[in-house]
Amino acid sequence: TRTPVNVTVTGAAGQIGYALLFRIASGHLLGPDVPVRLRLLEIPQAVKAAEGTAMELDDCAFPLLSGIDITDDAKTAFDGVNVALLVGARPRSKGMERGDLLEANGGIFKPQGEAINAGAADDVRVLVVGNPANTNALIAQRHAPDVPAERFTAMTRLDHNRALSQLAKKLGVSVTDIRKLTIWGNHSATQYPDLFHAEVNGRNAAQAVDDQAWLENDFIPTVAKRGAAIIEARGASSAASAANAAIDHVFTWVNGTAEGDWTSAAVVSDGSYGVPEGLISSFPVTAKDGRYEIVQGLEIDEFSRGRIDASVAELVEERDAVQGLGLI
Ligand code: NAI
């Protein structure tokens, strides 16, 4: 039998945690033959709720689940961790300024980065889901200098999946007919879902759509503002779809992208496409041999250039703000 993989989930008692843990335990994160050991990190007030979720996990009798530990201590949570899913974050409350939001999250992601640096397994992979995800990932990464920077990623796979679904609907095709879609930039309203490199049954997606007005006034805003639309409709934020995207992100990272396709993930920039080196920004990425790599050499048209630059400018502002606060 294989040694279990240590998977740590922060914010385990939250909405996304509730949708995520059962899929991890049933083998969807890493594959149907990989046993997992779960570590749940919560704040002290939510430990009891996490214990309740753990009771339900027990009650599923998942064959692949070899144990569950619950803690409110980051060092304990990340000791020996192989896959870290950083979901818990400080949400923006009414009237909260961006600086306060970044500062509150710095107070979470700095110690978590330090704990990962101190105790994680050599092969650790980190996915930040908690918002502002890109900048939270940057904070954690900067406090884990002994971990290769490429192991820190932030989630734009939900945006990617949303874009796939919107495009498939528009063209009356299946999501499996679409390849090479890209989300660029920040996981925020400035993100840029790019159809110009995407293919639908081998044909260029932007040409297949042939409707720039739809692209600019419908597709892009629908994808970028989908989170707000879900809150409006459901009375609660997207949780199951976010959990599903986190599963997809890690599964692809470990198991690879299909030949001739790519996906989207926020990874540390190597300076490609004019994105300042070191920023954690969303790119088209392939996964091979357990590594995400930025797809190189794509031509960027003028419209796309403007959109990418605007989202990257927002990431630069966030980075400068956390730098100004002494968080990195
Ligand atoms: P939630 O509020 O239901 O749960 C968050 C949980 O995190 C709570 O149980 C809270 O106690 C816990 N938490 C807070 N600080 C913590 C800390 N220092 N250590 C451990 N746990 C801590 O929120 P939900 O709906 O589960 O969302 C979680 C995050 O994911 C939010 O920041 C949300 O904005 C973000 N999100 C990101 C998406 C993406 O595409 N990147 C999509 C959807 C949500």
Short mmCIF file of C-alpha atoms and ligand atoms in Angstrom, two decimals:
data_model
loop_
_atom_site.label_atom_id
_atom_site.label_comp_id
_atom_site.label_asym_id
_atom_site.label_seq_id
_atom_site.Cartn_x
_atom_site.Cartn_y
_atom_site.Cartn_z
CA THR A 1 0.00 0.00 0.00
CA ARG A 2 1.13 3.54 -0.73
CA THR A 3 2.03 6.03 1.98
CA PRO A 4 -0.78 8.55 2.37
CA VAL A 5 -0.32 12.03 0.93
CA ASN A 6 -0.69 14.77 3.54
CA VAL A 7 -3.28 17.29 2.42
CA THR A 8 -3.80 20.39 4.56
CA VAL A 9 -6.94 22.48 4.13
CA THR A 10 -7.24 25.86 5.84
CA GLY A 11 -10.65 27.35 6.48
CA ALA A 12 -11.88 23.78 6.65
CA ALA A 13 -15.09 24.70 8.48
CA GLY A 14 -16.10 27.21 5.82
CA GLN A 15 -18.39 26.85 2.83
CA ILE A 16 -15.72 25.82 0.34
CA GLY A 17 -14.17 23.52 2.91
CA TYR A 18 -17.45 21.67 3.26
CA ALA A 19 -17.69 21.15 -0.50
CA LEU A 20 -14.00 20.32 -0.86
CA LEU A 21 -13.14 17.85 1.88
CA PHE A 22 -15.46 15.08 0.76
CA ARG A 23 -14.08 15.15 -2.76
CA ILE A 24 -10.50 15.06 -1.52
CA ALA A 25 -11.32 12.12 0.73
CA SER A 26 -13.08 10.26 -2.08
CA GLY A 27 -9.98 10.40 -4.28
CA HIS A 28 -10.74 13.22 -6.69
CA LEU A 29 -7.82 15.46 -5.75
CA LEU A 30 -4.98 13.10 -6.58
CA GLY A 31 -6.54 10.05 -8.16
CA PRO A 32 -8.48 6.94 -7.23
CA ASP A 33 -5.49 4.98 -5.95
CA VAL A 34 -3.85 7.60 -3.70
CA PRO A 35 -4.62 7.48 0.03
CA VAL A 36 -4.80 10.84 1.78
CA ARG A 37 -4.38 12.06 5.30
CA LEU A 38 -6.28 15.27 5.99
CA ARG A 39 -5.10 18.11 8.21
CA LEU A 40 -7.68 20.76 8.91
CA LEU A 41 -6.56 24.21 10.04
CA GLU A 42 -9.13 26.55 11.52
CA ILE A 43 -9.27 29.50 13.85
CA PRO A 44 -10.06 28.48 17.47
CA GLN A 45 -13.74 29.54 17.25
CA ALA A 46 -14.30 27.25 14.26
CA VAL A 47 -12.41 24.16 15.43
CA LYS A 48 -15.61 22.64 16.80
CA ALA A 49 -17.37 23.07 13.46
CA ALA A 50 -14.39 21.44 11.74
CA GLU A 51 -14.71 18.55 14.17
CA GLY A 52 -18.31 18.18 13.06
CA THR A 53 -17.23 17.96 9.43
CA ALA A 54 -14.60 15.41 10.42
CA MET A 55 -17.34 13.30 12.05
CA GLU A 56 -19.19 13.30 8.74
CA LEU A 57 -16.03 12.39 6.87
CA ASP A 58 -15.65 9.42 9.22
CA ASP A 59 -19.24 8.48 8.52
CA CYS A 60 -18.53 8.23 4.81
CA ALA A 61 -16.06 5.40 5.48
CA PHE A 62 -13.94 6.54 2.54
CA PRO A 63 -11.47 3.76 1.71
CA LEU A 64 -8.75 6.28 0.76
CA LEU A 65 -9.00 8.44 3.87
CA SER A 66 -6.33 7.30 6.28
CA GLY A 67 -6.82 9.91 8.99
CA ILE A 68 -7.93 13.41 9.96
CA ASP A 69 -6.19 15.85 12.29
CA ILE A 70 -7.72 19.15 13.32
CA THR A 71 -5.71 22.05 14.68
CA ASP A 72 -5.65 25.81 15.14
CA ASP A 73 -1.86 25.89 14.94
CA ALA A 74 -0.27 26.54 11.55
CA LYS A 75 3.02 24.80 12.41
CA THR A 76 1.19 21.60 13.28
CA ALA A 77 -1.08 21.88 10.25
CA PHE A 78 1.76 22.17 7.72
CA ASP A 79 4.23 19.74 9.26
CA GLY A 80 5.03 17.26 6.49
CA VAL A 81 2.40 18.69 4.16
CA ASN A 82 2.47 17.59 0.51
CA VAL A 83 -0.54 19.53 -0.77
CA ALA A 84 -1.63 22.74 0.96
CA LEU A 85 -4.97 24.25 0.06
CA LEU A 86 -5.13 27.71 1.59
CA VAL A 87 -8.83 28.46 1.55
CA GLY A 88 -9.38 30.38 4.80
CA ALA A 89 -8.99 34.13 4.44
CA ARG A 90 -10.29 37.34 5.88
CA PRO A 91 -13.28 38.52 3.87
CA ARG A 92 -13.85 42.18 3.14
CA SER A 93 -16.39 43.51 5.62
CA LYS A 94 -18.60 46.51 5.00
CA GLY A 95 -16.66 49.73 4.68
CA MET A 96 -13.28 47.98 4.84
CA GLU A 97 -10.52 49.67 2.83
CA ARG A 98 -8.27 47.63 0.58
CA GLY A 99 -5.27 48.38 2.78
CA ASP A 100 -7.05 46.95 5.82
CA LEU A 101 -8.07 43.88 3.84
CA LEU A 102 -4.51 43.27 2.65
CA GLU A 103 -3.17 43.80 6.15
CA ALA A 104 -5.66 41.38 7.71
CA ASN A 105 -4.78 38.76 5.13
CA GLY A 106 -1.08 39.39 5.59
CA GLY A 107 -1.65 38.40 9.21
CA ILE A 108 -2.91 35.03 7.96
CA PHE A 109 -0.68 34.26 4.95
CA LYS A 110 2.64 35.39 6.43
CA PRO A 111 2.60 32.91 9.33
CA GLN A 112 1.22 30.20 7.04
CA GLY A 113 4.08 30.79 4.58
CA GLU A 114 6.55 30.59 7.46
CA ALA A 115 4.99 27.37 8.71
CA ILE A 116 5.17 25.85 5.22
CA ASN A 117 8.80 26.92 4.98
CA ALA A 118 9.57 25.31 8.33
CA GLY A 119 7.77 22.02 8.00
CA ALA A 120 6.49 21.15 4.54
CA ALA A 121 7.59 18.05 2.64
CA ASP A 122 10.11 18.56 -0.17
CA ASP A 123 7.48 18.10 -2.84
CA VAL A 124 4.96 20.54 -1.32
CA ARG A 125 2.48 22.17 -3.67
CA VAL A 126 0.48 25.16 -2.48
CA LEU A 127 -2.79 26.45 -3.92
CA VAL A 128 -4.20 29.69 -2.54
CA VAL A 129 -7.97 30.03 -2.93
CA GLY A 130 -8.68 32.65 -0.24
CA ASN A 131 -9.00 36.16 -1.62
CA PRO A 132 -7.26 38.31 -2.68
CA ALA A 133 -5.80 35.01 -3.87
CA ASN A 134 -2.89 36.19 -6.04
CA THR A 135 -1.54 38.59 -3.44
CA ASN A 136 -2.16 36.21 -0.55
CA ALA A 137 -0.13 33.64 -2.48
CA LEU A 138 2.62 36.20 -3.00
CA ILE A 139 2.75 36.95 0.73
CA ALA A 140 2.95 33.25 1.64
CA GLN A 141 5.57 32.59 -1.05
CA ARG A 142 7.80 35.42 0.12
CA HIS A 143 7.82 33.95 3.62
CA ALA A 144 8.84 30.52 2.40
CA PRO A 145 12.28 31.24 0.91
CA ASP A 146 13.41 27.60 1.14
CA VAL A 147 10.52 26.34 -0.98
CA PRO A 148 10.89 26.74 -4.76
CA ALA A 149 8.75 29.75 -5.73
CA GLU A 150 7.01 27.74 -8.48
CA ARG A 151 5.28 25.64 -5.79
CA PHE A 152 3.08 28.61 -4.84
CA THR A 153 0.05 29.12 -7.03
CA ALA A 154 -3.29 30.90 -6.82
CA MET A 155 -6.59 29.77 -8.24
CA THR A 156 -8.02 31.08 -11.50
CA ARG A 157 -9.32 27.67 -12.54
CA LEU A 158 -12.85 28.62 -11.50
CA ASP A 159 -12.67 31.60 -13.88
CA HIS A 160 -11.28 29.26 -16.54
CA ASN A 161 -14.14 26.79 -16.06
CA ARG A 162 -16.69 29.60 -16.08
CA ALA A 163 -15.26 30.85 -19.38
CA LEU A 164 -15.34 27.34 -20.89
CA SER A 165 -18.96 26.96 -19.96
CA GLN A 166 -20.00 30.39 -21.30
CA LEU A 167 -18.21 29.82 -24.60
CA ALA A 168 -19.64 26.32 -25.00
CA LYS A 169 -23.15 27.72 -24.49
CA LYS A 170 -22.62 30.53 -26.97
CA LEU A 171 -21.41 28.17 -29.70
CA GLY A 172 -23.67 25.25 -28.84
CA VAL A 173 -20.72 22.91 -28.37
CA SER A 174 -19.50 20.77 -25.51
CA VAL A 175 -16.84 22.05 -23.12
CA THR A 176 -14.70 19.15 -24.32
CA ASP A 177 -14.67 20.68 -27.83
CA ILE A 178 -12.76 23.70 -26.48
CA ARG A 179 -8.99 23.92 -26.05
CA LYS A 180 -6.43 26.56 -25.11
CA LEU A 181 -8.63 29.02 -23.31
CA THR A 182 -6.74 31.41 -21.02
CA ILE A 183 -7.45 33.55 -18.00
CA TRP A 184 -4.79 36.24 -17.66
CA GLY A 185 -3.93 38.40 -14.66
CA ASN A 186 -5.62 38.78 -11.31
CA HIS A 187 -8.47 36.70 -9.89
CA SER A 188 -10.63 39.81 -9.70
CA ALA A 189 -12.97 41.79 -11.90
CA THR A 190 -9.97 42.91 -14.00
CA GLN A 191 -9.10 39.37 -15.10
CA TYR A 192 -8.96 38.80 -18.84
CA PRO A 193 -10.56 35.66 -20.29
CA ASP A 194 -8.86 35.28 -23.69
CA LEU A 195 -10.57 33.62 -26.66
CA PHE A 196 -8.04 34.71 -29.25
CA HIS A 197 -5.84 31.69 -28.68
CA ALA A 198 -8.65 29.30 -27.90
CA GLU A 199 -9.80 26.63 -30.33
CA VAL A 200 -13.22 25.11 -30.83
CA ASN A 201 -13.02 21.79 -32.64
CA GLY A 202 -9.73 22.98 -34.10
CA ARG A 203 -11.05 26.34 -35.26
CA ASN A 204 -10.05 29.68 -33.69
CA ALA A 205 -12.65 30.48 -31.00
CA ALA A 206 -12.74 34.26 -31.57
CA GLN A 207 -13.36 33.63 -35.28
CA ALA A 208 -15.98 31.02 -34.50
CA VAL A 209 -17.77 33.54 -32.26
CA ASP A 210 -17.20 36.38 -34.71
CA ASP A 211 -18.88 38.89 -32.43
CA GLN A 212 -16.55 41.39 -30.77
CA ALA A 213 -19.49 43.12 -29.06
CA TRP A 214 -20.51 39.84 -27.37
CA LEU A 215 -16.93 39.23 -26.37
CA GLU A 216 -16.46 42.68 -24.82
CA ASN A 217 -19.91 43.37 -23.41
CA ASP A 218 -21.15 39.93 -22.52
CA PHE A 219 -18.52 37.19 -22.30
CA ILE A 220 -15.75 39.04 -20.46
CA PRO A 221 -17.99 40.77 -17.88
CA THR A 222 -20.09 37.62 -17.34
CA VAL A 223 -16.99 35.58 -16.52
CA ALA A 224 -15.33 38.32 -14.47
CA LYS A 225 -18.45 39.15 -12.45
CA ARG A 226 -19.82 35.65 -12.10
CA GLY A 227 -18.95 35.50 -8.40
CA ALA A 228 -21.14 38.53 -7.68
CA ALA A 229 -23.97 37.10 -9.82
CA ILE A 230 -23.88 33.85 -7.82
CA ILE A 231 -24.08 35.77 -4.53
CA GLU A 232 -27.01 37.75 -5.89
CA ALA A 233 -28.87 34.60 -6.98
CA ARG A 234 -27.92 32.10 -4.29
CA GLY A 235 -27.65 34.46 -1.34
CA ALA A 236 -24.23 32.94 -0.67
CA SER A 237 -20.95 32.89 -2.53
CA SER A 238 -19.85 30.17 -4.92
CA ALA A 239 -18.62 27.23 -2.89
CA ALA A 240 -19.14 23.94 -4.73
CA SER A 241 -17.81 25.35 -8.00
CA ALA A 242 -14.83 26.89 -6.21
CA ALA A 243 -14.11 23.57 -4.50
CA ASN A 244 -14.43 21.80 -7.84
CA ALA A 245 -11.94 24.20 -9.42
CA ALA A 246 -9.46 23.64 -6.57
CA ILE A 247 -9.72 19.90 -7.21
CA ASP A 248 -9.15 20.48 -10.94
CA HIS A 249 -6.15 22.75 -10.29
CA VAL A 250 -4.31 20.23 -8.13
CA PHE A 251 -5.32 17.18 -10.18
CA THR A 252 -4.00 18.81 -13.36
CA TRP A 253 -0.81 19.98 -11.61
CA VAL A 254 -0.03 16.42 -10.52
CA ASN A 255 -1.42 14.47 -13.48
CA GLY A 256 -0.72 16.85 -16.38
CA THR A 257 -2.58 18.65 -19.15
CA ALA A 258 -3.64 16.84 -22.31
CA GLU A 259 -1.38 17.06 -25.37
CA GLY A 260 -2.39 20.08 -27.43
CA ASP A 261 -4.24 21.79 -24.60
CA TRP A 262 -3.46 24.02 -21.66
CA THR A 263 -5.24 25.43 -18.63
CA SER A 264 -5.10 28.59 -16.52
CA ALA A 265 -3.37 29.07 -13.19
CA ALA A 266 -1.81 31.97 -11.33
CA VAL A 267 1.87 31.13 -11.05
CA VAL A 268 5.04 33.08 -10.31
CA SER A 269 5.91 35.14 -13.37
CA ASP A 270 9.23 34.60 -15.10
CA GLY A 271 8.74 37.92 -16.88
CA SER A 272 6.81 36.39 -19.79
CA TYR A 273 4.27 38.56 -21.63
CA GLY A 274 5.45 41.71 -19.87
CA VAL A 275 4.26 40.49 -16.45
CA PRO A 276 6.86 41.66 -13.90
CA GLU A 277 9.00 38.80 -12.65
CA GLY A 278 7.91 37.44 -9.28
CA LEU A 279 4.26 38.52 -9.46
CA ILE A 280 1.75 35.70 -9.08
CA SER A 281 -0.40 36.20 -12.14
CA SER A 282 -2.65 33.96 -14.19
CA PHE A 283 -1.19 32.57 -17.42
CA PRO A 284 -1.85 29.84 -19.93
CA VAL A 285 -0.03 26.88 -18.40
CA THR A 286 0.72 23.30 -19.27
CA ALA A 287 1.42 20.70 -16.61
CA LYS A 288 3.97 17.96 -17.15
CA ASP A 289 5.99 15.82 -14.76
CA GLY A 290 4.25 17.50 -11.84
CA ARG A 291 5.19 21.05 -12.85
CA TYR A 292 3.17 23.94 -14.19
CA GLU A 293 4.96 25.78 -17.03
CA ILE A 294 3.91 29.04 -18.65
CA VAL A 295 3.07 28.58 -22.35
CA GLN A 296 5.63 30.66 -24.24
CA GLY A 297 5.64 32.60 -27.46
CA LEU A 298 1.96 33.45 -27.96
CA GLU A 299 1.26 36.53 -30.05
CA ILE A 300 -0.72 39.09 -28.09
CA ASP A 301 -3.02 41.33 -30.13
CA GLU A 302 -3.63 44.93 -29.14
CA PHE A 303 -6.99 44.35 -27.47
CA SER A 304 -5.59 41.53 -25.35
CA ARG A 305 -2.48 43.57 -24.53
CA GLY A 306 -4.58 46.35 -23.02
CA ARG A 307 -6.65 43.91 -20.94
CA ILE A 308 -3.65 41.96 -19.67
CA ASP A 309 -1.78 45.15 -18.78
CA ALA A 310 -4.75 46.51 -16.82
CA SER A 311 -5.08 43.39 -14.70
CA VAL A 312 -1.33 43.13 -14.15
CA ALA A 313 -1.28 46.81 -13.11
CA GLU A 314 -3.76 45.92 -10.38
CA LEU A 315 -1.48 43.11 -9.19
CA VAL A 316 1.46 45.52 -9.12
CA GLU A 317 -0.61 47.91 -6.99
CA GLU A 318 -1.52 45.12 -4.58
CA ARG A 319 2.12 44.03 -4.37
CA ASP A 320 3.25 47.59 -3.72
CA ALA A 321 0.57 47.98 -1.06
CA VAL A 322 1.65 44.86 0.84
CA GLN A 323 5.27 45.93 0.44
CA GLY A 324 4.34 49.30 1.91
CA LEU A 325 2.69 47.54 4.84
CA GLY A 326 5.88 45.57 5.45
CA LEU A 327 4.11 42.28 4.68
CA ILE A 328 6.67 41.19 2.09
P1 NAI B 1 -16.17 31.03 4.56
O1 NAI B 1 -16.23 32.34 5.25
O2 NAI B 1 -17.37 30.15 4.50
O3 NAI B 1 -15.00 30.16 5.21
C1 NAI B 1 -13.75 30.66 5.50
C2 NAI B 1 -13.20 29.86 6.67
O4 NAI B 1 -11.86 30.26 6.87
C3 NAI B 1 -13.95 30.11 7.98
O5 NAI B 1 -14.36 28.86 8.52
C4 NAI B 1 -12.91 30.79 8.86
O6 NAI B 1 -13.04 30.43 10.23
C5 NAI B 1 -11.62 30.25 8.26
N1 NAI B 1 -10.43 31.04 8.56
C6 NAI B 1 -10.31 32.39 8.70
N2 NAI B 1 -9.06 32.71 9.03
C7 NAI B 1 -8.36 31.58 9.13
C8 NAI B 1 -7.02 31.26 9.47
N3 NAI B 1 -6.16 32.22 9.82
N4 NAI B 1 -6.64 29.96 9.46
C9 NAI B 1 -7.51 29.00 9.16
N5 NAI B 1 -8.80 29.22 8.85
C10 NAI B 1 -9.22 30.49 8.82
O7 NAI B 1 -15.61 31.34 3.10
P2 NAI B 1 -15.64 30.42 1.79
O8 NAI B 1 -16.90 30.67 1.06
O9 NAI B 1 -15.28 29.03 2.16
O10 NAI B 1 -14.47 31.10 0.94
C11 NAI B 1 -13.13 31.05 1.37
C12 NAI B 1 -12.28 31.99 0.55
O11 NAI B 1 -12.24 31.61 -0.82
C13 NAI B 1 -12.78 33.44 0.55
O12 NAI B 1 -11.64 34.29 0.70
C14 NAI B 1 -13.35 33.60 -0.84
O13 NAI B 1 -13.30 34.95 -1.26
C15 NAI B 1 -12.42 32.75 -1.64
N6 NAI B 1 -12.89 32.32 -2.95
C16 NAI B 1 -11.96 32.27 -3.97
C17 NAI B 1 -12.32 31.86 -5.22
C18 NAI B 1 -11.32 31.80 -6.32
O14 NAI B 1 -11.73 31.54 -7.46
N7 NAI B 1 -10.03 32.02 -6.12
C19 NAI B 1 -13.72 31.47 -5.52
C20 NAI B 1 -14.60 31.51 -4.39
C21 NAI B 1 -14.18 31.95 -3.15
#
